[in-house]
C-alpha positions as a Python dict, from the first residue, in 0.01 Angstrom:
ca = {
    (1, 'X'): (0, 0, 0),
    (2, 'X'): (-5, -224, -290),
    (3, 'X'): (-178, 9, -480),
    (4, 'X'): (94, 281, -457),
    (5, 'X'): (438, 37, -529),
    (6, 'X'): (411, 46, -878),
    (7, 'X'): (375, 442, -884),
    (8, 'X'): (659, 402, -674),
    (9, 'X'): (906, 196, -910),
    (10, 'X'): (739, 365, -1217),
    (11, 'X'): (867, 716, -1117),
    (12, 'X'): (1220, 547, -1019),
    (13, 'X'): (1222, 395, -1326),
    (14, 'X'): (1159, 722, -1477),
    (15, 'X'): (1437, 906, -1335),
    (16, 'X'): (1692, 599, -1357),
    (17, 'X'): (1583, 626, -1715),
    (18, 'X'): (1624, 983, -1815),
    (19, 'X'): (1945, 962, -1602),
    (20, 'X'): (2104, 754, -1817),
    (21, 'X'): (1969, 902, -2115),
    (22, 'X'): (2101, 1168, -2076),
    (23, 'X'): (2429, 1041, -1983),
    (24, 'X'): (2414, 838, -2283),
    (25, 'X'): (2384, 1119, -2479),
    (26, 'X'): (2683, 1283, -2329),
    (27, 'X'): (2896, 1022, -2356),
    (28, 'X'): (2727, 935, -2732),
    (29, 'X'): (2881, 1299, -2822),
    (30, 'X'): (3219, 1232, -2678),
    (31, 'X'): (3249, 891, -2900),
    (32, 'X'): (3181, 1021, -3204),
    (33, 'X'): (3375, 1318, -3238),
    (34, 'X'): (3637, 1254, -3513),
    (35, 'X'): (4010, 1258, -3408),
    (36, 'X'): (3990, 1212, -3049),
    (37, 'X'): (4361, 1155, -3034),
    (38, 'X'): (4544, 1488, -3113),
    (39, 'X'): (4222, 1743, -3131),
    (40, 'X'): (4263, 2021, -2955),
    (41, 'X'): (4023, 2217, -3083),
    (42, 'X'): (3811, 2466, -2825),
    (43, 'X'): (3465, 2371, -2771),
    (44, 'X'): (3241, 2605, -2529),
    (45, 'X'): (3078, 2386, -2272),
    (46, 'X'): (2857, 2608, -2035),
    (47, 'X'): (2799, 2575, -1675),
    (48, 'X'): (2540, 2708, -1453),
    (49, 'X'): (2546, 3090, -1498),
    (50, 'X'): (2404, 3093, -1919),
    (51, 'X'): (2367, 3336, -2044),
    (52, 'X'): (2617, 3566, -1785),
    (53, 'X'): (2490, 3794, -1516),
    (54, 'X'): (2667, 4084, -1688),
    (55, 'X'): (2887, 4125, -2012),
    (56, 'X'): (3208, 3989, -1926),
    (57, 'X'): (3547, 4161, -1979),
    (58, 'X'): (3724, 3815, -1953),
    (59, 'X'): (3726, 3444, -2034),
    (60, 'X'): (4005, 3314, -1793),
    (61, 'X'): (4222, 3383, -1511),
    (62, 'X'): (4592, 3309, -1392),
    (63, 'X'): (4675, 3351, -1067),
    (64, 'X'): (5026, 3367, -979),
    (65, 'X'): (5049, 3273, -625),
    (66, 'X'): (5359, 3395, -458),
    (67, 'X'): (5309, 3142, -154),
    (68, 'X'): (5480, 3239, 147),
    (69, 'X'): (5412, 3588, 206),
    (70, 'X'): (5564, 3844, -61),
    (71, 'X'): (5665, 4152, 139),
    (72, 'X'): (5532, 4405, 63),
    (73, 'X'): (5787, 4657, 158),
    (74, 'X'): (6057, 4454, -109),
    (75, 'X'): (5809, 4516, -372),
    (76, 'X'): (5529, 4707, -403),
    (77, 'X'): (5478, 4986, -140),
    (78, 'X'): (5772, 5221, -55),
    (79, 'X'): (5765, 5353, 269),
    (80, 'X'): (6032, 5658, 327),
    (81, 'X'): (5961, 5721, 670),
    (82, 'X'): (6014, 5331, 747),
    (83, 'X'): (6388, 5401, 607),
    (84, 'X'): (6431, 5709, 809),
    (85, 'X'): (6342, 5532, 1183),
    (86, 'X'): (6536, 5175, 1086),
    (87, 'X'): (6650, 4995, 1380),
    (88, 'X'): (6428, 5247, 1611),
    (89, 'X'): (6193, 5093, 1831),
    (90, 'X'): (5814, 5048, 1666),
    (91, 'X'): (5553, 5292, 1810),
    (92, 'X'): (5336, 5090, 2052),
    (93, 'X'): (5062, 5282, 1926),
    (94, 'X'): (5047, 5059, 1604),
    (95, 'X'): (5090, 4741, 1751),
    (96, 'X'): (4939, 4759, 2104),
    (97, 'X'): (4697, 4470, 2138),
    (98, 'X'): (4740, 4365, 1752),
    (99, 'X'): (4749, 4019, 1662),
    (100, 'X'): (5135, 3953, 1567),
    (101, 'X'): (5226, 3571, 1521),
    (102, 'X'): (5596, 3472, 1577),
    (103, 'X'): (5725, 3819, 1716),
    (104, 'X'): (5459, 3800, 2017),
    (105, 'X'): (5616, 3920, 2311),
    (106, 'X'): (5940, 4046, 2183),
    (107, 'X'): (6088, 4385, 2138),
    (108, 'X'): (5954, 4520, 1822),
    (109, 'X'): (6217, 4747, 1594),
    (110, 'X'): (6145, 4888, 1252),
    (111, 'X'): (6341, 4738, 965),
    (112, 'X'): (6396, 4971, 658),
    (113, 'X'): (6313, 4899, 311),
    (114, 'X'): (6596, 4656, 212),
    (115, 'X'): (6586, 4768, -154),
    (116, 'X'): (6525, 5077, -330),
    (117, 'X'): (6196, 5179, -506),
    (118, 'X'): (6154, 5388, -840),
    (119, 'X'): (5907, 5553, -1069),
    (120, 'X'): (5844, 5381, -1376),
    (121, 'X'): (5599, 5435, -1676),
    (122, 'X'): (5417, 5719, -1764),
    (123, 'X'): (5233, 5648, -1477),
    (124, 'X'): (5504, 5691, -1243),
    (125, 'X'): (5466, 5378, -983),
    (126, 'X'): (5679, 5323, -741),
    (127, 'X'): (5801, 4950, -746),
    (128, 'X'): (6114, 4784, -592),
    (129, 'X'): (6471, 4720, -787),
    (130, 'X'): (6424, 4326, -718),
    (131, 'X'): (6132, 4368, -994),
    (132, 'X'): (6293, 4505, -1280),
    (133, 'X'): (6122, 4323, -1557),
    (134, 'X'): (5767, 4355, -1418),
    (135, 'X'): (5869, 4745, -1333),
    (136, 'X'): (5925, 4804, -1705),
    (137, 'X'): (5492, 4701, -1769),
    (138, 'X'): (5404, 4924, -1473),
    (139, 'X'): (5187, 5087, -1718),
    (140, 'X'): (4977, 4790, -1723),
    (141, 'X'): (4942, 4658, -1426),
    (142, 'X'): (4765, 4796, -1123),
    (143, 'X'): (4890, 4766, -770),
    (144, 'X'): (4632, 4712, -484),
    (145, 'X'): (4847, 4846, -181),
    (146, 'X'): (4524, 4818, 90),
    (147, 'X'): (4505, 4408, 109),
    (148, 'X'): (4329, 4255, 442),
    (149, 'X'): (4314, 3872, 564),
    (150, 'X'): (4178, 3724, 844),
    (151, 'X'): (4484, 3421, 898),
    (152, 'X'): (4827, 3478, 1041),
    (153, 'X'): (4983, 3158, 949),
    (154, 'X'): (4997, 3003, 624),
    (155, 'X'): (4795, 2686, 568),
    (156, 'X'): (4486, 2901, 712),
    (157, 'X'): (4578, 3206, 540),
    (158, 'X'): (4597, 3021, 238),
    (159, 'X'): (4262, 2896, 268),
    (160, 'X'): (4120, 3213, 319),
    (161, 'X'): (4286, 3304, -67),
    (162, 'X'): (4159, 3011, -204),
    (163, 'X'): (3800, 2999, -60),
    (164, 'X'): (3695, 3325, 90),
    (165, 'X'): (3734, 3160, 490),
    (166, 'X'): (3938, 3008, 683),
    (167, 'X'): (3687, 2696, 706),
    (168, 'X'): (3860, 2389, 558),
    (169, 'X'): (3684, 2232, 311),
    (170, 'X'): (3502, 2483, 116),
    (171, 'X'): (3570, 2484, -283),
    (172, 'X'): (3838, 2662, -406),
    (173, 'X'): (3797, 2951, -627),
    (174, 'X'): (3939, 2822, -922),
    (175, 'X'): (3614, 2518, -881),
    (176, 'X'): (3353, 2831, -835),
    (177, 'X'): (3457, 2956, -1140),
    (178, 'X'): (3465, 2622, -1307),
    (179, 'X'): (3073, 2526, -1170),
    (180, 'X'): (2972, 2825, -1297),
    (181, 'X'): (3122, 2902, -1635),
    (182, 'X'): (3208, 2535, -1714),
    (183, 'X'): (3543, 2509, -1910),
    (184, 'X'): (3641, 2590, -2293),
    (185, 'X'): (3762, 2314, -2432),
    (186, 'X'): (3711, 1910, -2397),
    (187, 'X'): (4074, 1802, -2353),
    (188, 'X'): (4157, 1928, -2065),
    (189, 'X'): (4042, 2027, -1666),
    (190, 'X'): (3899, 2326, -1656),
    (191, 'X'): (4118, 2428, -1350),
    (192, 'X'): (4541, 2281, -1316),
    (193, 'X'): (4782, 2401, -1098),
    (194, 'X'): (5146, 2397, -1179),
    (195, 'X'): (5406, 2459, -858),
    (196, 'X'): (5789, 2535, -827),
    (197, 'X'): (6029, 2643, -554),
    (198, 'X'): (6312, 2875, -491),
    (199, 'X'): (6459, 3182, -291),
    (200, 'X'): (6339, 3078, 69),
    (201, 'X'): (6151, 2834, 282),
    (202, 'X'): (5890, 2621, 94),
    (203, 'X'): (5600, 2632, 335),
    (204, 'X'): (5407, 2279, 192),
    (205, 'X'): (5083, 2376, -31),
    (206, 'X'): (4786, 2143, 77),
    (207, 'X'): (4588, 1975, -212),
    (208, 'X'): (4235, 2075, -31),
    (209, 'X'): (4358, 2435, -187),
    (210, 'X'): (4264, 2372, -502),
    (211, 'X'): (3954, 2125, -400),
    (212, 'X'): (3606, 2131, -510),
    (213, 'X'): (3483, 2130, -186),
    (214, 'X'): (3135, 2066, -197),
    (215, 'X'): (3069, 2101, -528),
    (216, 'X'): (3063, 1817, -805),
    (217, 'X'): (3453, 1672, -773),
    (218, 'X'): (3460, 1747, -1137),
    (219, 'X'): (3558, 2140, -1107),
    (220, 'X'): (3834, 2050, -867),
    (221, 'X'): (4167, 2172, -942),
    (222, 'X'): (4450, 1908, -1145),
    (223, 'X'): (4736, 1953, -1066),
    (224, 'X'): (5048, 1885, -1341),
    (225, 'X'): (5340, 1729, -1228),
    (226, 'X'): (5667, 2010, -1253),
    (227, 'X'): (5908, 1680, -1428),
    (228, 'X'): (5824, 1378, -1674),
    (229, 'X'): (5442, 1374, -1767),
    (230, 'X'): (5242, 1621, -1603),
    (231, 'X'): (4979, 1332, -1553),
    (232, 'X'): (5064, 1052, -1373),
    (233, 'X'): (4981, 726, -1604),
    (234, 'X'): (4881, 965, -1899),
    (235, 'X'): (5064, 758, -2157),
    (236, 'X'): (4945, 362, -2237),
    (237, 'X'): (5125, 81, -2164),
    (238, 'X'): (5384, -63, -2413),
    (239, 'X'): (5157, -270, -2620),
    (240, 'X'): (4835, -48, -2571),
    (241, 'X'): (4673, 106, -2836),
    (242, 'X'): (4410, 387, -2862),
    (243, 'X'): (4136, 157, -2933),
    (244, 'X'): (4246, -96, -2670),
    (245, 'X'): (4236, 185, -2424),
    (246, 'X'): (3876, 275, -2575),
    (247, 'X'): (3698, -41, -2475),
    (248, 'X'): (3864, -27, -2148),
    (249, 'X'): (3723, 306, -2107),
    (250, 'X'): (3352, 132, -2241),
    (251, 'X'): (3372, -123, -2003),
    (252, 'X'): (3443, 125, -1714),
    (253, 'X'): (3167, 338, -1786),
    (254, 'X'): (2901, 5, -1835),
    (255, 'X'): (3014, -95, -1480),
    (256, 'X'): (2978, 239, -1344),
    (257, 'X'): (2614, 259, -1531),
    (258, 'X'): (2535, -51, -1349),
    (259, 'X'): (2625, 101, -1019),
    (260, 'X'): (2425, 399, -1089),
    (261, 'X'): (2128, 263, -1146),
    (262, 'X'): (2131, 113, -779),
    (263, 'X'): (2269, 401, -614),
    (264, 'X'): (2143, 714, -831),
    (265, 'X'): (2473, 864, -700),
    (266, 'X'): (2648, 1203, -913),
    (267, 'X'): (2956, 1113, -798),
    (268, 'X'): (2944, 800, -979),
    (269, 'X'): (2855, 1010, -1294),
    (270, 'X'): (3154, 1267, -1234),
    (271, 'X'): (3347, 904, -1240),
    (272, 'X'): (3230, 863, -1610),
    (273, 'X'): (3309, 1225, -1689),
    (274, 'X'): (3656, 1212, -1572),
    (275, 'X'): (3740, 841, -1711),
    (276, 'X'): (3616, 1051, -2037),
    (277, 'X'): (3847, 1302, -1982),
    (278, 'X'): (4147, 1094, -1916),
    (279, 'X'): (4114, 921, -2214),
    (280, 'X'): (4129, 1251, -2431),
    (281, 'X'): (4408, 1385, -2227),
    (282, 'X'): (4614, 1115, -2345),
    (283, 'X'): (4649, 1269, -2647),
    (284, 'X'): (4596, 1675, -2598),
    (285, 'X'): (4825, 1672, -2279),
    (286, 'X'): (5170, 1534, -2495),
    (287, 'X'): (5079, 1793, -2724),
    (288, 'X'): (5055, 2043, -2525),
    (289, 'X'): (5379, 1936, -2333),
    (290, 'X'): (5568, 1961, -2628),
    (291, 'X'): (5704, 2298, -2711),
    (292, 'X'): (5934, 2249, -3015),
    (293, 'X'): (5731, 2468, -3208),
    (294, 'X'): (5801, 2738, -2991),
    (295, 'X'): (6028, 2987, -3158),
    (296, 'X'): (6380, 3048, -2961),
    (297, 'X'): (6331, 3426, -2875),
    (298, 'X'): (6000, 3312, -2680),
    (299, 'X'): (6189, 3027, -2417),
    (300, 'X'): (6475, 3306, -2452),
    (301, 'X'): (6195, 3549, -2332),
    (302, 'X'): (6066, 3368, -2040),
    (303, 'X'): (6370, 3255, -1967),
    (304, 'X'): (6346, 2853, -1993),
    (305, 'X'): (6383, 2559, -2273),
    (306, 'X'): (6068, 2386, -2083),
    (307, 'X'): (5988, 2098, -1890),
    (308, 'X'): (6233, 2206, -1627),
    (309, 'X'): (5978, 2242, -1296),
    (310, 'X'): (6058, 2650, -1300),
    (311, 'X'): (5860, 2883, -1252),
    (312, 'X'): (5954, 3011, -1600),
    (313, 'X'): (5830, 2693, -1775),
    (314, 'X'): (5507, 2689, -1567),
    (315, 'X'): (5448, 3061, -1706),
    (316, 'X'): (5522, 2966, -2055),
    (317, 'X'): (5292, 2671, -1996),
    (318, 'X'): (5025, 2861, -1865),
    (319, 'X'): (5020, 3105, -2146),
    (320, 'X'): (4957, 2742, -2380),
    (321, 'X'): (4696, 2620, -2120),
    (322, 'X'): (4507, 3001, -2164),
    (323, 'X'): (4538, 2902, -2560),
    (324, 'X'): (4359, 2549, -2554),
    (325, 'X'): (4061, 2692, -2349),
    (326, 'X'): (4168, 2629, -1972),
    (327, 'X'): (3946, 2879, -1770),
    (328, 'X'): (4091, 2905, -1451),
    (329, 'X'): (4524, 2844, -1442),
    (330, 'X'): (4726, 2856, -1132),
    (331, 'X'): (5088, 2887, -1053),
    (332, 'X'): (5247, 2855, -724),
    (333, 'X'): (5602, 2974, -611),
    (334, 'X'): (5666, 2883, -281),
    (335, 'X'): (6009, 3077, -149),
    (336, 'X'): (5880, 3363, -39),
    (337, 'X'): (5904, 3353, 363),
    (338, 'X'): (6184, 3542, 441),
    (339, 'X'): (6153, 3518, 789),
    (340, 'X'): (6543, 3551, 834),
    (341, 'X'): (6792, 3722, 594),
    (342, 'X'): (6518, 3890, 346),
    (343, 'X'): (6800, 4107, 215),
    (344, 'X'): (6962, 3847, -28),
    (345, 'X'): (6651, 3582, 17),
    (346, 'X'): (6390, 3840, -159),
    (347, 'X'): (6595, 3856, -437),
    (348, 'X'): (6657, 3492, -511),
    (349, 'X'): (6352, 3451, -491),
    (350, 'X'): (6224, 3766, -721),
    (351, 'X'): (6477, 3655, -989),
    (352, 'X'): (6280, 3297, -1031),
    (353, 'X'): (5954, 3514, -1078),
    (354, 'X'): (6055, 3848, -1200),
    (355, 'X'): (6132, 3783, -1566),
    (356, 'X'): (5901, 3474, -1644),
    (357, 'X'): (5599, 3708, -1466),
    (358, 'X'): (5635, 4007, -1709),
    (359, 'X'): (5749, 3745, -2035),
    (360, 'X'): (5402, 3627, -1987),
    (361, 'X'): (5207, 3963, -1967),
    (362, 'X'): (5396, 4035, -2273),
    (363, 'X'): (5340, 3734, -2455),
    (364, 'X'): (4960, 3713, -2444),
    (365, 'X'): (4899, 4070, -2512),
    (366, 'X'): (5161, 4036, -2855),
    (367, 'X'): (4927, 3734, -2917),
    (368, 'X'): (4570, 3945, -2854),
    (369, 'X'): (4504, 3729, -2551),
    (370, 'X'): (4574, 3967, -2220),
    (371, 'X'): (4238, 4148, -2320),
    (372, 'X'): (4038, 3814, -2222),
    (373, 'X'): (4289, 3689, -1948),
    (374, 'X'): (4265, 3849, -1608),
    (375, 'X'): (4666, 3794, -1462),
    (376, 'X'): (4637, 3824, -1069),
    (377, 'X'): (4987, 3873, -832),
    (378, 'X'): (5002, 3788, -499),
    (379, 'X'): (5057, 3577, -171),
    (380, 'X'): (4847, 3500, 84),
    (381, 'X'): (4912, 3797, 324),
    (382, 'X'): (5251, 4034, 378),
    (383, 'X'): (5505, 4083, 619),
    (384, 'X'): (5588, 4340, 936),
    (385, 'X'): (5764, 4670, 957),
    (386, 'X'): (5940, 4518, 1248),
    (387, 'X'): (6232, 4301, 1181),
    (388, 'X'): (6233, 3906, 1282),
    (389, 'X'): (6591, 3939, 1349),
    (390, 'X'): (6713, 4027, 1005),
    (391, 'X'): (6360, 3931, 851),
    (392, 'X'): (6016, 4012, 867),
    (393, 'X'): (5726, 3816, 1024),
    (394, 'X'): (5378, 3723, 904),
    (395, 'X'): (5168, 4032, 851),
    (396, 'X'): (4779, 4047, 774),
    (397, 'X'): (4663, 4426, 849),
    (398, 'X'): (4835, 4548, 504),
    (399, 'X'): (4997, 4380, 190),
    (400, 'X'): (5009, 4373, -174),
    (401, 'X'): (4941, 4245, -491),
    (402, 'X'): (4851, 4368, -859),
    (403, 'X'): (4635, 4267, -1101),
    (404, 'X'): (4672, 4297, -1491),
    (405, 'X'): (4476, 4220, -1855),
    (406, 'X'): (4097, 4163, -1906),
    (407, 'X'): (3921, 4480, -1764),
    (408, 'X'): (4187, 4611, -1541),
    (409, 'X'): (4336, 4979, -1555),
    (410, 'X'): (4680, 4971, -1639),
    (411, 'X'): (4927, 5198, -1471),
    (412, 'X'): (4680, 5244, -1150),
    (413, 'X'): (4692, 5208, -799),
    (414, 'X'): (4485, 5144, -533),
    (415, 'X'): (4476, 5167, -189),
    (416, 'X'): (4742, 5304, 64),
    (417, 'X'): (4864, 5221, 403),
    (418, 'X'): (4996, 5433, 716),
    (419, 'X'): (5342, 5571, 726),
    (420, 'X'): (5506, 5226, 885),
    (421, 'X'): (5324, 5022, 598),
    (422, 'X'): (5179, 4830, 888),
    (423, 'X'): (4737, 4936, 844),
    (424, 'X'): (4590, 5003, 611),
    (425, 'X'): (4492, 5409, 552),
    (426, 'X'): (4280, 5453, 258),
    (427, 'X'): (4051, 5181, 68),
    (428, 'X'): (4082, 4867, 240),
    (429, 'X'): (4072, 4536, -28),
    (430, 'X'): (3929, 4248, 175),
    (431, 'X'): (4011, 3920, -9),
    (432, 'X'): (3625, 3828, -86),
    (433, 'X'): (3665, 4207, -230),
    (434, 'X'): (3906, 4060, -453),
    (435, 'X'): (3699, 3768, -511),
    (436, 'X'): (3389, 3945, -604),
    (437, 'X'): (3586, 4171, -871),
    (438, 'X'): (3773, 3853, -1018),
    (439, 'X'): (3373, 3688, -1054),
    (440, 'X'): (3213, 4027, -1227),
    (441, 'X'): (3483, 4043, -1453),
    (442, 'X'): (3421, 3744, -1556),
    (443, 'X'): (3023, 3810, -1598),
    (444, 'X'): (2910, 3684, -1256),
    (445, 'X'): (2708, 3882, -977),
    (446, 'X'): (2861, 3751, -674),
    (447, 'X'): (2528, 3811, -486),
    (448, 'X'): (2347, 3590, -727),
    (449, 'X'): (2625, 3247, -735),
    (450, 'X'): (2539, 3025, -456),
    (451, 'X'): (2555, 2678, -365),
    (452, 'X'): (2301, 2476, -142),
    (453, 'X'): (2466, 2286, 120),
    (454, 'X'): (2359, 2163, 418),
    (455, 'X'): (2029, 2427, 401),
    (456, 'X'): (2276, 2740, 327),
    (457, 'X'): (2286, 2928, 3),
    (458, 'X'): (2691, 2957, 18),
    (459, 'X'): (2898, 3195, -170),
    (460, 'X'): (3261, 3211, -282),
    (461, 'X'): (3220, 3538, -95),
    (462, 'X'): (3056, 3432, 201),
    (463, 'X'): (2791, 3647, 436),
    (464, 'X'): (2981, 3928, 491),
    (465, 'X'): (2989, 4192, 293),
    (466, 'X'): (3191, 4196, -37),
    (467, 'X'): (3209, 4457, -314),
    (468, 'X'): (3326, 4482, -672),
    (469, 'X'): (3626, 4729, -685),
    (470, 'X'): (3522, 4892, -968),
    (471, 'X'): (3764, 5248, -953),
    (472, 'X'): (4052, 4935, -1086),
    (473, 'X'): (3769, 4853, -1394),
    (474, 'X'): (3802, 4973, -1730),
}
């Protein structure tokens, strides 16, 4: 016994050691980079997955999250024969033993399209007057009209978006992406999330949607605040100066070292990481708050001066997030349950979106970026045929979304569903379809990213089977 203690200790010692050599290292390379405060110059800092599974066809991706349930009959998939039987009662043949969530029970009658659908572009697709602005770039976006989900109600549903199931506590897909590729620049999280309201109810938006699950905390998501600093505390203290703050941060990270060496814990070095990254944020997050340098016909463009919690200024902020190297941005709009009076509510709540969405398209791809930016639109599932009095309930057999930039087809679409708009008919899009496409265009095999945890080698994409939609790929 006494003979094997010190082989013991000595290989602890080892691994304490190299630990914190490494660390040192690290943290050597963040001190003595010249200019901390005000650099925001991209740096490439790789995660797992180097060199790529395949040759990506993007760098980053914003999801605009219409949270609530955009329907998909206001917006994206015209349905003629849905106008001709309004106010008839549905067909039990499509609904007979379906899961339906607040219209359970009741009589079931078909509400028309609300709003009337044209053909735009030289590809001719059909999209909804309450969309003007995004109508006019149908040429390059394309519309996936065959979305599945497995959750009728929101908080679940939303999960399912974010993580691929409807377990809680799985990472987020914006924290995949972030374990995998690591992040483009130093400054800044690899992953924020921006939200706004308007148009209709504001269904809440857990935190755990943008969590990092069981991955390192490190590649969870940040969220910005929508008014003042985006970061809570991100400015000093009257009377504290850069290099104050600096030995703060030193004596922060000596403690944690100490701590470390006891408990050997990675949390404890994602501690010294983020203290690291707080400190540099200090500087790059004012500056990249502060838009005066933005020429007038771009706020006119999306529509904002900035700062003002919109969805507008959270699209004009994501297109400067995209510029200083965040990989994965995402902006949340929650007004879009129109479970009563979706006639005027759709389009208060399309005007927030409408312009700021297609200012943004336009924007990066003036400024060479929508090439290496993969935009996705969508909510977390759609809404009935049948009318919820003069609304629509929660719907999960058939919705819609589109996606646009970095190896996407322009003017396409994809998918169809039956004559009600309630199934889906042709080319069903699961969401870990989705999920799979958004990973391979950014140079990842889905069936080669896993996780261990708790003896499992888990996937954004889970067990099931997923597939990369290539007919949208360029």
């Amino acid at each position: 016994m006494d003979h094997d203690k010190p082989n013991f200790l000595s290989r602890r010692r080892f691994l304490i050691d190299t630990a914190m050599g490494l660390g040192g290292l690290a943290l050597g390379t963040f001190f003595q980079r010249d200019g901390i405060a005000g650099n925001t110059n991209i740096s490439q800092s790789s995660g797992i997955i180097d060199p790529r599974h395949i040759i990506p066809k993007c760098k980053r991706v914003i999801f605009l999250y219409m949270a609530g349930g955009p329907s998909h009959l206001e917006t994206f998939d015209y349905k003629p024969k849905l106008a001709q039987l309004d106010g008839q009662v549905m067909p039990e043949s499509f609904t007979k033993g379906q899961q339906i969530a607040q219209l359970q029970g009741k009589e079931l009658k078909i509400l028309g399209p609300q709003h009337p659908f044209s053909r735009f572009g030289k590809s001719g697709q059909e999209i909804c007057s309450i969309l003007p602005n995004i109508a006019q770039l149908a040429d390059d976006i394309c519309i996936i009209r065959s979305m599945q989900t497995d959750q009728i109600n929101h908080d679940p549903a939303h999960t399912v978006m974010n993580t691929g199931t409807s377990l809680p506590g799985r990472p987020s897909m914006g924290a995949w992406i972030n374990y995998g590729l690591g992040n483009e620049t130093d400054n800044l999280p690899g992953f924020i999330v921006l939200t706004s309201i308007g148009g209709g109810q504001t269904q809440p938006i857990a935190a755990r949607q943008w969590h990092s699950g069981f991955l390192p905390s490190q590649f969870q998501g940040v969220r910005f605040q929508a008014h003042g600093d985006p970061v809570l505390y991100v400015r000093n203290p009257r009377g504290v100066g850069l290099e104050q703050q600096r030995d703060v941060v030193d004596t922060v990270h000596q403690l944690n070292r100490i701590s470390n060496q006891k408990l050997l814990d990675a949390e404890i070095e994602t501690r010294i990481s983020q203290y690291e990254m707080a400190f540099r944020m200090q500087s790059s997050v004012p500056e990249l708050m502060d838009i005066t340098k933005e020429p007038q016909h771009i706020l006119d463009m999306y529509g904002t001066q900035g700062s003002d919690g919109t969805f507008a200024s959270n699209c004009l902020l994501a297109r400067r997030l995209a510029e200083r190297g965040v990989r994965f941005i995402q902006l949340y709009h929650r007004g879009w349950d129109h479970h009563g009076a979706i006639k005027n509510g759709i389009v208060k709540t399309a005007d927030y979106i409408d312009r700021p969405t297609a200012a943004l398209i336009q924007d990066l791809k003036q400024r060479g970026m929508l090439d290496e930016t993969l935009i996705v639109w969508g909510g977390e599932f759609g809404r009935t045929p049948m009318a919820q009095g003069d609304g629509r309930d929660h719907h999960i057999k058939a919705f819609s979304l589109f996606l646009c930039g970095g190896g996407i087809k322009g003017g396409t679409s994809y998918g169809s569903t039956d004559e009600m708009g309630y199934d889906v008919a042709t080319d069903p899009v699961h969401v870990r379809d989705l999920h799979a496409t958004m990973l391979h265009l950014l140079g990842i095999d889905y069936r080669k990213f896993s996780y261990k945890f708790q003896g499992l080698d888990t996937r954004l994409t889970g067990v099931e089977n997923a597939r990369v939609l290539k007919p949208l790929l360029t």
